[in-house]
Amino acid sequence: MTHVLLVEDDPMLGTNLKLNLELEGFQVEWAQSLKAAFEINEQRAFQLALLDLGLPDGNGLDFCRRVRADGSRLPMIILTAQSDEDSVVEGLGAGADDYVKKPFSNKELVARIRSALRSPQVREEQIRVGNMLVLLEQRRVMVEGEEVPLNRREFDLLKILIARPGVVVTREAVIQQLGESAEQIFDRTVDSHISHIRAKLKKAKECNVRIKSEYGVGYRIVVLD
Ligand code: CA
């Protein structure tokens, strides 16, 4: 199922778009403000975003810029109110992939969505936890546009932990998933990798993701309030 983030403050248009896209088989989360868009986007990973520009608390382009600054390749399609050349050019400059001029037909929008989803750069899988974005293919971890430099082992470890945020992953499970036949991994090694990741996450500006130790059991990824 393709998860679409719809950012649109017009209640009638938003309701219609959500309904029609759901009929086309998309799962739609609807944000009616810029603030809501940021919040919803932090809670889950989307495959595409549809962005209205004129929002009550700001411009949809700010969403676009921030997402790109995070290193995300999330496809974004701008819904422009007028045939305003400037906002289209600005939108594409801010990292949007495409735009649709209002009024548009559902058929046209769905065609644009499918086309944006087909483009090769969007195939990369990413996981978002709190304000941390993990780009699985690029093996990069971004926090608010800043990269957290992890080595190979640290990245693998973090990837195992973030697969199930909030859930305790036992040390045995970590060791098993990290396991490479040639290499014997001891508890101490895992602990030392964890402490390195912790230090790096703490150093990253405003990172709200922490690795908690559950004594004698394992580790848990938590997002601070
Ligand atoms: Ca609007």
mmCIF file of N, CA, C and O and ligand atoms in Angstrom, residues 8-9 52 54, ligand 1:
data_model
loop_
_atom_site.group_PDB
_atom_site.id
_atom_site.type_symbol
_atom_site.label_atom_id
_atom_site.label_comp_id
_atom_site.label_asym_id
_atom_site.label_seq_id
_atom_site.Cartn_x
_atom_site.Cartn_y
_atom_site.Cartn_z
ATOM 1 N N GLU A 8 -3.031 20.022 2.746
ATOM 2 C CA GLU A 8 -4.017 20.896 2.079
ATOM 3 C C GLU A 8 -4.947 21.463 3.148
ATOM 4 O O GLU A 8 -5.501 20.717 3.949
ATOM 5 N N ASP A 9 -5.095 22.799 3.168
ATOM 6 C CA ASP A 9 -5.928 23.387 4.226
ATOM 7 C C ASP A 9 -7.388 23.575 3.811
ATOM 8 O O ASP A 9 -8.240 23.784 4.661
ATOM 9 N N ASP A 52 -0.035 21.595 -0.873
ATOM 10 C CA ASP A 52 -0.623 22.889 -1.167
ATOM 11 C C ASP A 52 0.400 23.925 -0.690
ATOM 12 O O ASP A 52 1.145 23.668 0.256
ATOM 13 N N GLY A 54 -0.258 27.546 -0.099
ATOM 14 C CA GLY A 54 -0.804 28.529 0.841
ATOM 15 C C GLY A 54 -1.474 27.845 2.021
ATOM 16 O O GLY A 54 -2.612 27.402 1.943
HETATM 17 CA CA CA B 1 -4.409 26.631 0.619
#
